XYZ file of C-alpha atoms in Angstrom:
577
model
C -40.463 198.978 -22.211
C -40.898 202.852 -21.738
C -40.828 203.498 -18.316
C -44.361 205.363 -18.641
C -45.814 201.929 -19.654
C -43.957 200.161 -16.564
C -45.594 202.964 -14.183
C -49.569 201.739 -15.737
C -48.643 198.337 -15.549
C -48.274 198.780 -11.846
C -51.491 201.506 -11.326
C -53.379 198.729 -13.535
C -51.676 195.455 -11.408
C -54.021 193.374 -9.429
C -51.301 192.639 -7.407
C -50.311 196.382 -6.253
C -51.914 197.487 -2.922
C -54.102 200.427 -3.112
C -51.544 202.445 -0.658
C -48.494 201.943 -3.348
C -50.674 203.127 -6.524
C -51.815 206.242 -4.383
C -48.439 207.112 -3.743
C -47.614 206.550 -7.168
C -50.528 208.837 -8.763
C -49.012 211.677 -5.946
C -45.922 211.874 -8.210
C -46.399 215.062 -10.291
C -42.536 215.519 -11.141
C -42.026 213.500 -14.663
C -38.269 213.071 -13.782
C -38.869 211.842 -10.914
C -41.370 209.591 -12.010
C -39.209 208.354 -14.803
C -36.125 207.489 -11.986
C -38.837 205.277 -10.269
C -39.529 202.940 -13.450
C -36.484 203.725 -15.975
C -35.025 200.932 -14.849
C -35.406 197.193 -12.325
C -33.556 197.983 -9.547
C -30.707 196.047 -10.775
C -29.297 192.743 -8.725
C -25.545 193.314 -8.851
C -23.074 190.587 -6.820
C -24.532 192.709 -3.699
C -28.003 192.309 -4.156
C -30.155 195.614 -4.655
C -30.164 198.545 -2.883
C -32.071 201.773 -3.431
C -34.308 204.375 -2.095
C -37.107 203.065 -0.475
C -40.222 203.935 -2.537
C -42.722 202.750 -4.756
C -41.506 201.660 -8.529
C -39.583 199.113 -10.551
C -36.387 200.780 -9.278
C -37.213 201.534 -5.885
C -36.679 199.342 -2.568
C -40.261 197.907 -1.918
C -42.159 194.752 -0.857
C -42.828 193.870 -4.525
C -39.156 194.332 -5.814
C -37.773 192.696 -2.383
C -41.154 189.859 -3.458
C -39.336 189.634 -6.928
C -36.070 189.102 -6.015
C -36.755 186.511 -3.497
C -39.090 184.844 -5.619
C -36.258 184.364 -8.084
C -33.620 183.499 -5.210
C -36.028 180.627 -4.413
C -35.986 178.948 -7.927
C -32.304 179.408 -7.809
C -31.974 177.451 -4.607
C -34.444 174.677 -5.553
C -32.761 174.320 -9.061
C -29.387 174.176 -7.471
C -30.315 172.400 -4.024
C -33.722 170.981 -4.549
C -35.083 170.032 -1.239
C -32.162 170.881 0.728
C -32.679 174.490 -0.085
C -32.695 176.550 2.988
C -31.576 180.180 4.080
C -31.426 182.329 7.038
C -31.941 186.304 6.861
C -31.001 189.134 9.314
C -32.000 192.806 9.586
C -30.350 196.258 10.448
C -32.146 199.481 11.807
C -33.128 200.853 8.373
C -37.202 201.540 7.841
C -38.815 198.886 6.660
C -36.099 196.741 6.925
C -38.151 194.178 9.250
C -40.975 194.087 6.556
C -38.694 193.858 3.839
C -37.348 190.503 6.128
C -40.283 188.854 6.838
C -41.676 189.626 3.514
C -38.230 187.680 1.988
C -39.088 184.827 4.506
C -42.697 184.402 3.733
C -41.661 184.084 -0.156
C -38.929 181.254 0.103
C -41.588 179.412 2.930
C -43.900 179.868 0.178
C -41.488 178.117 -2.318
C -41.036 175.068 0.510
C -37.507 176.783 1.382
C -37.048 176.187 5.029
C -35.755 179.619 6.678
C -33.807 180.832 9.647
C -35.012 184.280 10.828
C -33.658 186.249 13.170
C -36.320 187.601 16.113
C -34.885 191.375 15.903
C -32.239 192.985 14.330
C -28.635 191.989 13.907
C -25.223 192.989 12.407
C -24.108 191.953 8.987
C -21.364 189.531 9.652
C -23.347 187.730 12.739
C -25.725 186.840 9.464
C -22.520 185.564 7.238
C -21.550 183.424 10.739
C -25.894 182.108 10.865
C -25.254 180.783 7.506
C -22.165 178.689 8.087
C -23.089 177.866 11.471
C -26.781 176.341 10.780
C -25.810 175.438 7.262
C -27.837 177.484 5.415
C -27.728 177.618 1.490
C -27.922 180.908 0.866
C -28.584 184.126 3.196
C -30.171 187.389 3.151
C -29.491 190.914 5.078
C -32.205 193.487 4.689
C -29.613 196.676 4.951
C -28.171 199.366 2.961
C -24.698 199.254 5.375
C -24.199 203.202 5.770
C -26.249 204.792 3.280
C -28.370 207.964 4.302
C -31.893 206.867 5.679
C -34.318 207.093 2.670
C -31.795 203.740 1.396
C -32.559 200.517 2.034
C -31.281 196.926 0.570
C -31.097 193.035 -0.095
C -27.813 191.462 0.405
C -27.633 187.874 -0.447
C -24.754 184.765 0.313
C -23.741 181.939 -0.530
C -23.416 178.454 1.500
C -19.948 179.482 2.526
C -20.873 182.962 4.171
C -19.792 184.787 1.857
C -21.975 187.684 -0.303
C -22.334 185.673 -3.900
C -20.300 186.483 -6.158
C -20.618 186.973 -9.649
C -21.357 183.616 -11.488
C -24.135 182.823 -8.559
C -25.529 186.250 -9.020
C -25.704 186.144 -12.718
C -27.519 182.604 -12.106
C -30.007 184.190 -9.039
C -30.456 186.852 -11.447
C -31.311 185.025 -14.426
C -34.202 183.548 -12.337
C -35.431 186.994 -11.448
C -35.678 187.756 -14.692
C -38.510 184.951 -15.530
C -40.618 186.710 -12.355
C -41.853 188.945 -15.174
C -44.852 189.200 -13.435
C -46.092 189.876 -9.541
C -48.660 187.013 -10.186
C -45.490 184.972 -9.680
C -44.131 185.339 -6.488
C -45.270 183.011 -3.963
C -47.559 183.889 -1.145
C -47.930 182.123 2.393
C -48.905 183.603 5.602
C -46.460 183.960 8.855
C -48.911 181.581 10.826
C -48.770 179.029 8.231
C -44.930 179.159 7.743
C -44.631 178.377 11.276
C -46.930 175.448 11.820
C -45.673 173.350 8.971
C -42.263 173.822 10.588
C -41.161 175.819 7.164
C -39.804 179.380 9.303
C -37.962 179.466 12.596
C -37.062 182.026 14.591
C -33.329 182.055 15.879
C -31.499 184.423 18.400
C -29.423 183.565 21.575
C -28.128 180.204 20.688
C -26.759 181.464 17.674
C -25.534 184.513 19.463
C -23.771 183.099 21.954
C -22.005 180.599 19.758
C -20.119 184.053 17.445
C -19.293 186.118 20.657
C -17.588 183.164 21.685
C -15.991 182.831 18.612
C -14.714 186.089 18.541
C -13.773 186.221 21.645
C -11.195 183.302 20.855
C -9.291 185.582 18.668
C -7.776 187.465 21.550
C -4.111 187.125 20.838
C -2.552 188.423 24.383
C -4.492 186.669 26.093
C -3.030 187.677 29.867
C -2.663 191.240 29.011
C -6.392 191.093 28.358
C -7.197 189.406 31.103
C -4.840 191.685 33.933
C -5.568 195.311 32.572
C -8.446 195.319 30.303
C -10.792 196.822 33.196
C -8.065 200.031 32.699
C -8.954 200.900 29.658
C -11.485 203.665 29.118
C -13.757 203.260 25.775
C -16.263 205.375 24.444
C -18.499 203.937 21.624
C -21.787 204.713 19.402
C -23.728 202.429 17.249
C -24.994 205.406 15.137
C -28.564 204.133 16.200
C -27.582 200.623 14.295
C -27.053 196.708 15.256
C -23.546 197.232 16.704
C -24.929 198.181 20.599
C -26.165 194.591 21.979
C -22.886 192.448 20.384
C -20.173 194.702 20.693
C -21.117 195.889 24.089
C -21.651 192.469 25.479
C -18.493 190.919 23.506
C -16.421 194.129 25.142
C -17.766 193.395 28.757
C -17.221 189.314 28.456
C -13.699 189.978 28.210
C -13.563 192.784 30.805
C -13.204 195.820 29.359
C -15.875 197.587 32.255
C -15.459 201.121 31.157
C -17.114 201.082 28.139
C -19.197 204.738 27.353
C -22.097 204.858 24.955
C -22.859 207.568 23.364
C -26.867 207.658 24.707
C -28.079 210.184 21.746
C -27.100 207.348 19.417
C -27.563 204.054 21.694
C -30.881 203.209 20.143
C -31.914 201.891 16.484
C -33.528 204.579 14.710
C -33.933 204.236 10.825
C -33.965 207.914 10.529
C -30.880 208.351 12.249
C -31.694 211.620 14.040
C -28.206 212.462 14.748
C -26.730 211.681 11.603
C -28.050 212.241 8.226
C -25.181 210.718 6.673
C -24.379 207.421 9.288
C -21.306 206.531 7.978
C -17.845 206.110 10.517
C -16.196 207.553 7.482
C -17.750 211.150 8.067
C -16.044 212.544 11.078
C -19.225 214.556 11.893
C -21.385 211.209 13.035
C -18.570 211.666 15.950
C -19.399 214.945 17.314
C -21.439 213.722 20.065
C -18.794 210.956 21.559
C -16.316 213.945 21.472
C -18.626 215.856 23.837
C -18.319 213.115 25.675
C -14.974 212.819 25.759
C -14.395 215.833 27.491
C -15.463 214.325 30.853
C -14.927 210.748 30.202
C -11.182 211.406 28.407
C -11.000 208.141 27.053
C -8.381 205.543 25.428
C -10.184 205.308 22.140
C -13.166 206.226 20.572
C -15.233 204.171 17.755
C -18.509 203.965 16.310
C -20.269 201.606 13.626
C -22.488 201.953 10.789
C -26.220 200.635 11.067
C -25.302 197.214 10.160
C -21.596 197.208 12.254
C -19.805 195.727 9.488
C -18.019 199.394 9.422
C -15.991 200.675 11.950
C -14.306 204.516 12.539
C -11.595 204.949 15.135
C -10.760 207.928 16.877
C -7.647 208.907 18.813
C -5.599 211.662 20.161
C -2.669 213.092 18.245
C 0.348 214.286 20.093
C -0.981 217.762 20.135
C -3.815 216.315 22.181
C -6.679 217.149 19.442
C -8.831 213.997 18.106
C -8.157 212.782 14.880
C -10.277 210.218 12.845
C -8.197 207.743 11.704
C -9.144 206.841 7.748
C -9.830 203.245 7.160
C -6.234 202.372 5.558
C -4.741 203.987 8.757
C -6.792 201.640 11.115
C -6.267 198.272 8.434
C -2.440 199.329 8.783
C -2.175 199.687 12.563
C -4.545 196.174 12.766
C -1.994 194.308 9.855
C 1.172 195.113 12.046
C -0.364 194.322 15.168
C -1.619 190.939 14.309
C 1.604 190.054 12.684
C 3.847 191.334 15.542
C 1.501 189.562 18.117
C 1.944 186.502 15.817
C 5.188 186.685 16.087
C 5.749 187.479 19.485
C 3.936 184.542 20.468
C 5.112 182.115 17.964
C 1.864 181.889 16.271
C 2.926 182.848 12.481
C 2.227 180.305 10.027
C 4.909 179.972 7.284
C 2.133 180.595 4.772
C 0.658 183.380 6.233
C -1.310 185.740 4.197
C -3.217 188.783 3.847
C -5.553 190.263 2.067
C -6.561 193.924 0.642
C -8.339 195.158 -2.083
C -6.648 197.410 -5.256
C -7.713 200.560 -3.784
C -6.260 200.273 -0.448
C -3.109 201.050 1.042
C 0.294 199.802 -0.111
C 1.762 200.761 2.922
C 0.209 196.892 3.934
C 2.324 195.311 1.448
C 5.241 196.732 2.848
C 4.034 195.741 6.179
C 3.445 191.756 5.441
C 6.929 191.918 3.421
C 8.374 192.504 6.571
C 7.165 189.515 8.469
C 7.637 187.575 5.437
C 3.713 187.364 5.311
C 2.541 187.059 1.322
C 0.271 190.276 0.212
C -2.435 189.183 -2.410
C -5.174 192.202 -4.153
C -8.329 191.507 -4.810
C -11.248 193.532 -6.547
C -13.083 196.377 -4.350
C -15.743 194.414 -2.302
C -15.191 192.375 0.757
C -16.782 189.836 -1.361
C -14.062 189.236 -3.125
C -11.850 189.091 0.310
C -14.060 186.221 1.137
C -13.582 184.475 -1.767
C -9.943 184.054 -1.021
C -10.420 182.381 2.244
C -12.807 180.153 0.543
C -10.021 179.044 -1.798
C -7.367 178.988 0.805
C -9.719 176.178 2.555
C -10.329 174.630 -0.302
C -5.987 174.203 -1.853
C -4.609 174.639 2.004
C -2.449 176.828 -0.227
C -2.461 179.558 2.402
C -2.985 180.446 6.024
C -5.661 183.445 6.032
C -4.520 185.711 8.921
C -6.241 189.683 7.911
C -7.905 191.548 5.615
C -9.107 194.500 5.227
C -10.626 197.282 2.717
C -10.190 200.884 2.740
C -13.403 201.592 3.359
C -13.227 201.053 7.041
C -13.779 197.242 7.186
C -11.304 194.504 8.698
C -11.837 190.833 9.349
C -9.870 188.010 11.346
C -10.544 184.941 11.660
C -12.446 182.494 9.097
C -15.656 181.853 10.786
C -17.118 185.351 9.123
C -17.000 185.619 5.253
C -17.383 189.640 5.429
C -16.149 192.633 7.296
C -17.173 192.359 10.580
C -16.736 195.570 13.159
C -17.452 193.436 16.421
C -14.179 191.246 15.474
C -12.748 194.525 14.417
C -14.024 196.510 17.879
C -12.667 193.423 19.826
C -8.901 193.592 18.159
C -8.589 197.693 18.301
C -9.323 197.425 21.573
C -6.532 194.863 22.465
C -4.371 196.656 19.941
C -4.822 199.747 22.411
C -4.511 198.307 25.454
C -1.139 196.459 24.248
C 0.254 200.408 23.071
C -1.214 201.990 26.424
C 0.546 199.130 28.379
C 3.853 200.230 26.678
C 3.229 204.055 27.459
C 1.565 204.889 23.733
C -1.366 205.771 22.386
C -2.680 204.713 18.650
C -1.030 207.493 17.401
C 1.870 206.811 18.557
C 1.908 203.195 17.241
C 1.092 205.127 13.490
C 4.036 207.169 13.583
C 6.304 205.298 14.507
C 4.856 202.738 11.625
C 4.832 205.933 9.366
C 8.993 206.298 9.800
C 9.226 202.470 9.622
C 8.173 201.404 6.087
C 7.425 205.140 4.686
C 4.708 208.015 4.974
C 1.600 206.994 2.927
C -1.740 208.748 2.263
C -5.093 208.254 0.585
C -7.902 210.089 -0.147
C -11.486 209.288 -1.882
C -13.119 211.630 -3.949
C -17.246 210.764 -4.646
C -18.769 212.399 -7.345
C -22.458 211.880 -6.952
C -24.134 211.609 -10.356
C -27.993 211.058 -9.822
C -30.228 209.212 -12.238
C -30.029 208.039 -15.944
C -28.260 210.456 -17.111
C -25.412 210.065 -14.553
C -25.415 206.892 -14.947
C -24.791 207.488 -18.523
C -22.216 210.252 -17.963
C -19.939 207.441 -15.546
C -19.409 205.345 -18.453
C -18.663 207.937 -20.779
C -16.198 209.495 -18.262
C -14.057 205.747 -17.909
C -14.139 205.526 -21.706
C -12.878 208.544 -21.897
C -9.862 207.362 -19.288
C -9.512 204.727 -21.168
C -8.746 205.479 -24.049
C -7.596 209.615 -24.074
C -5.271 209.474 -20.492
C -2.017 211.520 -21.127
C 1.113 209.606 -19.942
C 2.271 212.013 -17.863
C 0.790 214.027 -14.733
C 2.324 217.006 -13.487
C 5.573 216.071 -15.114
C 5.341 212.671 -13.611
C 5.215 209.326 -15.533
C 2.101 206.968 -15.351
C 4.065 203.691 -15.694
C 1.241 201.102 -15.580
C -2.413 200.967 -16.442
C -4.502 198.432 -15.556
C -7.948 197.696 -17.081
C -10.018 195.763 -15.532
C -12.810 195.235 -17.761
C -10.571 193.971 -20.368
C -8.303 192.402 -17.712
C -5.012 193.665 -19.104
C -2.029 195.516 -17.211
C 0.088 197.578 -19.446
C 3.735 198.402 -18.848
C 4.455 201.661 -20.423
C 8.091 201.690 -19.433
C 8.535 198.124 -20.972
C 5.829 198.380 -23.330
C 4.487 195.100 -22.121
C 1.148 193.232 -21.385
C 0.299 190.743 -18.762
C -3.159 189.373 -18.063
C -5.089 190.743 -14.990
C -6.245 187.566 -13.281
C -9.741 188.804 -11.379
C -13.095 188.838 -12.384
C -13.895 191.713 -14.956
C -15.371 195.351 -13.651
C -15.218 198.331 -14.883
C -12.051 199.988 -13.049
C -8.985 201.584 -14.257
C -5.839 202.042 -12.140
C -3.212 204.401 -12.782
C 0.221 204.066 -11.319
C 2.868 206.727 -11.707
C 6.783 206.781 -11.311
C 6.655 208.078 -7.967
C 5.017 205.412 -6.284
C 1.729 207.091 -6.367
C -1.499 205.661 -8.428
C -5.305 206.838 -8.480
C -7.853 204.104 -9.463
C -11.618 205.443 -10.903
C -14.726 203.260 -10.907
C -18.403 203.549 -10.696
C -19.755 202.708 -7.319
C -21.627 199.278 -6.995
C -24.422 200.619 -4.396
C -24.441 204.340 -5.335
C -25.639 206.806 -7.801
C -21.755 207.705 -7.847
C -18.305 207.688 -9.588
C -15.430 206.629 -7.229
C -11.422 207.943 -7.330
C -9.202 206.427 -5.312
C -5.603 208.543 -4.734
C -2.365 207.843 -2.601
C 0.889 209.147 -2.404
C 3.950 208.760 -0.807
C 6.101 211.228 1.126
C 9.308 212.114 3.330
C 7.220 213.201 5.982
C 3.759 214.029 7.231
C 3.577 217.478 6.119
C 5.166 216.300 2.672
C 2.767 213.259 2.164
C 0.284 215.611 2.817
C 1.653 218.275 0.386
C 1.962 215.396 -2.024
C -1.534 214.058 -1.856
C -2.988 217.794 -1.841
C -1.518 218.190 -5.187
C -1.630 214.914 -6.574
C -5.564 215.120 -6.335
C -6.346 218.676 -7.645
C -4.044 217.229 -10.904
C -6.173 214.060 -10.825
C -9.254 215.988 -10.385
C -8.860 218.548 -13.017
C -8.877 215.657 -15.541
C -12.121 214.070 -13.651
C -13.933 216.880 -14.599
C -13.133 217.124 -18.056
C -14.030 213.337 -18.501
C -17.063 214.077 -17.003
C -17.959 217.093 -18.525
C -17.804 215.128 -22.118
């Protein structure tokens, strides 16, 4: 259907509110109006997400109706009257209406729902659904995209987000809501007096600080010197203030500093556009701060604290953001050495990272004889795994972590979680400070242990149908036209993940890639370094993924510098196709 006939289906709809079909007639700009109904907004293993708006492929009560409308058949179909859920919310706008409106459709269906009474993080939403034994869950967020984002993440029984067999099923159900007519209606009055929606909070939040307050590993040195340690810490006006503040002062870390510009939840996020813990800038203000307060560490978490960014002091005495594989290294050795130290580590220890992240953590688990395993990008996928290793006892789950600034420990959360995280970073710094180092100190001395890696991420934003259309031209175009050398240097393996093959160039070999198919290509080259391209799953974007390895700092830095303009220059001429 042309997307000018999906735009008068919804002016003409019954079923569309007179405020949505104003706001649709005020769209004078064809392009844009073609962006808002090109397309559905597409359920992908991690829900939707998109701009909030009105259209076919914008966030909105009818798409989030839609959705949840198909959701419900799935759950009936697959649990019949056991079909439940529970659903959570972050600070986005409209993120409360797009929750209740999610709850009122599966009470309309007769699914029995959990909701939270005001917002919450991510991962307490992943621990709601294994703790109340919920079949599915939802999280109204869109983690630590700018504000005019929003998003529907759903999961499965076990926690985890749904993967993609149960999304392909969810979303073959959405599919046969080919009309608004469809989607259940019940009111919030009528949910709640036939006992079909109730509304959850402390009980559930006491039970997961608890929880992760039980993964202390040094215990004693928590419990003599934590109230020495001086944090300073923003929720970038997300979830992350009320648990990580009150897990933080349960164990006795009293000199905790929030940043007050950024304390409250705020959907517009007046202090940072882009509120991501990735972006050194959303840090400016606890660095004022820091001035007068000179703290230990520094951290702050995205809207829906699955995230988190960790800032330290170098030995020059300037703050430095630590990048997400720098913080998942520091966290893999600690937990191991702790482990260790204690006698704690399992002879079938493992951990977990995706294929974009730091090999540097391979080299770590190698050396505490601790098994290394990759999965796809998407902490999904991380979850899966633990799933598994419950399921064969095959392995003892003990970290994981993505480069994009998320961690997890423990196997009572199925995703990243940044209040575990927040918990373990600051035990990790109190063990260094207790031993006369900071962070930093810890990284370099890790750095001349198992060898001086870097990474960098380069996002090419490519908006609408046509860059949508110029992504995939640009991976076929790295599929099948790469050179076999860069900068003089071999590429000695490609791996295709869409066709789930690994080639051996040296060899000339094959070997099957056992994951689920995407469409991602890895590169790795002679010298130990490798760059990895694929289209993100929640942005208008293409992703590369770069890391090299070096002598030194100033050589892996030297290294990586050049490694990406090479990389970059052919980027552009894929993309320029």
């Amino acid at each position: 259907m042309r997307y000018r006939d999906k735009y008068e289906l919804w002016i003409n709809s019954d079923e569309i509110d007179t405020a949505t079909k104003e706001e649709l007639k005020s769209v004078k700009d064809e392009k844009e109006l073609e962006d808002r109904f090109y397309k559905e907004l597409e359920f992908g293993t991690g829900g939707l997400r998109g701009i909030i708006g009105a259209g076919s492929n914008r966030m909105n009560i009818f798409t989030v109706g839609k959705a949840t409308q198909g959701l419900a058949e799935y759950l009936l179909k697959t649990y019949g009257d056991e079909a439940s859920a529970s659903i959570a919310y972050d600070s986005r706008i409209m993120s409360k209406e797009f929750a209740e409106t999610a709850a009122l459709v599966l009470c309309a269906n007769n699914v029995k729902v959990n909701l939270f009474e005001s917002l919450r993080p991510t991962p307490m939403l992943s621990y709601t659904v294994r703790q109340l034994k919920s079949k599915a869950g939802i999280v109204i967020t869109a983690s630590h995209n700018p504000r005019q984002y929003n998003g529907y993440k759903v999961y499965g029984d076990d926690g985890g987000q749904v993967t993609d067999n149960a999304a392909n099923e969810i979303l073959e159900c959405i599919n046969d809501v080919d009309d608004f007519s469809k989607i259940k209606k019940i009111s919030y009055n009528e949910a709640v007096n036939k006992g079909l929606l109730n509304i959850i909070g402390e009980e559930v939040d006491k039970s997961y600080i608890d929880r992760v307050k039980n993964l202390t590993i040094r215990e004693e040195l928590v419990e003599d010197k934590a109230k020495d340690l001086k944090i300073i810490y923003t929720p970038i006006h997300g979830s992350g203030n009320m648990p990580i503040r009150r897990v933080l002062r349960e164990l006795g870390y009293d000199n905790v500093f929030v940043v007050k510009e950024q304390e409250q939840p705020d959907g517009n996020f007046p202090t940072a556009s882009y509120p991501n813990p990735e972006d050194p800038k959303v840090f400016t203000l606890a660095l004022d701060m820091a001035k007068e307060v000179k703290p230990d560490i520094i951290f702050g978490t995205d809207p829906d604290c699955d995230r988190i960014g960790v800032v330290v002091k170098d030995n020059t005495g300037a703050y430095k953001v630590l990048t997400g594989n720098q913080t998942g290294v520091l966290l893999t050795h600690y937990i191991l050495a702790s482990l260790k130290e204690t006698n704690k580590l399992p002879n079938n220890g493992a951990v977990i990272k995706t294929i974009v992240t730091t090999e540097m953590a391979g080299k770590i688990a190698e050396g505490f004889n601790v098994q290394l395993i990759d999965v796809l990008t998407g902490f999904k996928y991380i979850g899966e795994k633990i799933k598994e290793f419950e399921e064969t006892k095959s392995s003892r789950y003990l970290f994981g972590f993505e480069e994009s600034y998320g961690y997890l420990a423990g196997n009572f959360v199925r995703d990243k979680d940044a209040v575990i995280a927040a918990a373990l970073i600051t035990e990790m710094t109190l063990y260094y400070k207790s031993k006369g180092m900071s962070l930093y100190d810890a990284l370099i001395n890790l750095y001349d242990k198992y060898g001086y890696y870097k990474e960098s991420l380069v996002s090419i934003e490519l908006q609408g149908k046509e860059g949508q259309e110029k992504i995939g031209k640009a991976l076929e175009y790295l599929r099948h036209s790469m050179k076999s050398t860069i900068n003089n240097v071999k590429i000695i393996k490609k791996m295709d993940y869409k066709l789930s093959v690994e080639k051996d160039l040296v060899n000339i070999e094959e070997r099957t890639i056992k994951l689920p198919k995407s469409n991602v290509l890895k590169f790795v080259l002679e010298d130990g370094s490798w760059f990895v391209v694929r289209p993100s799953g929640t942005e208008p974007k293409m992703k590369v993924y770069l890391s090299c390895v070096g002598n030194s700092l100033k050589d892996m830095d030297e290294k990586l510098e050049s490694f990406k303009n090479n990389i970059m220059e052919i980027i552009n001429t894929a993309c320029n196709l």
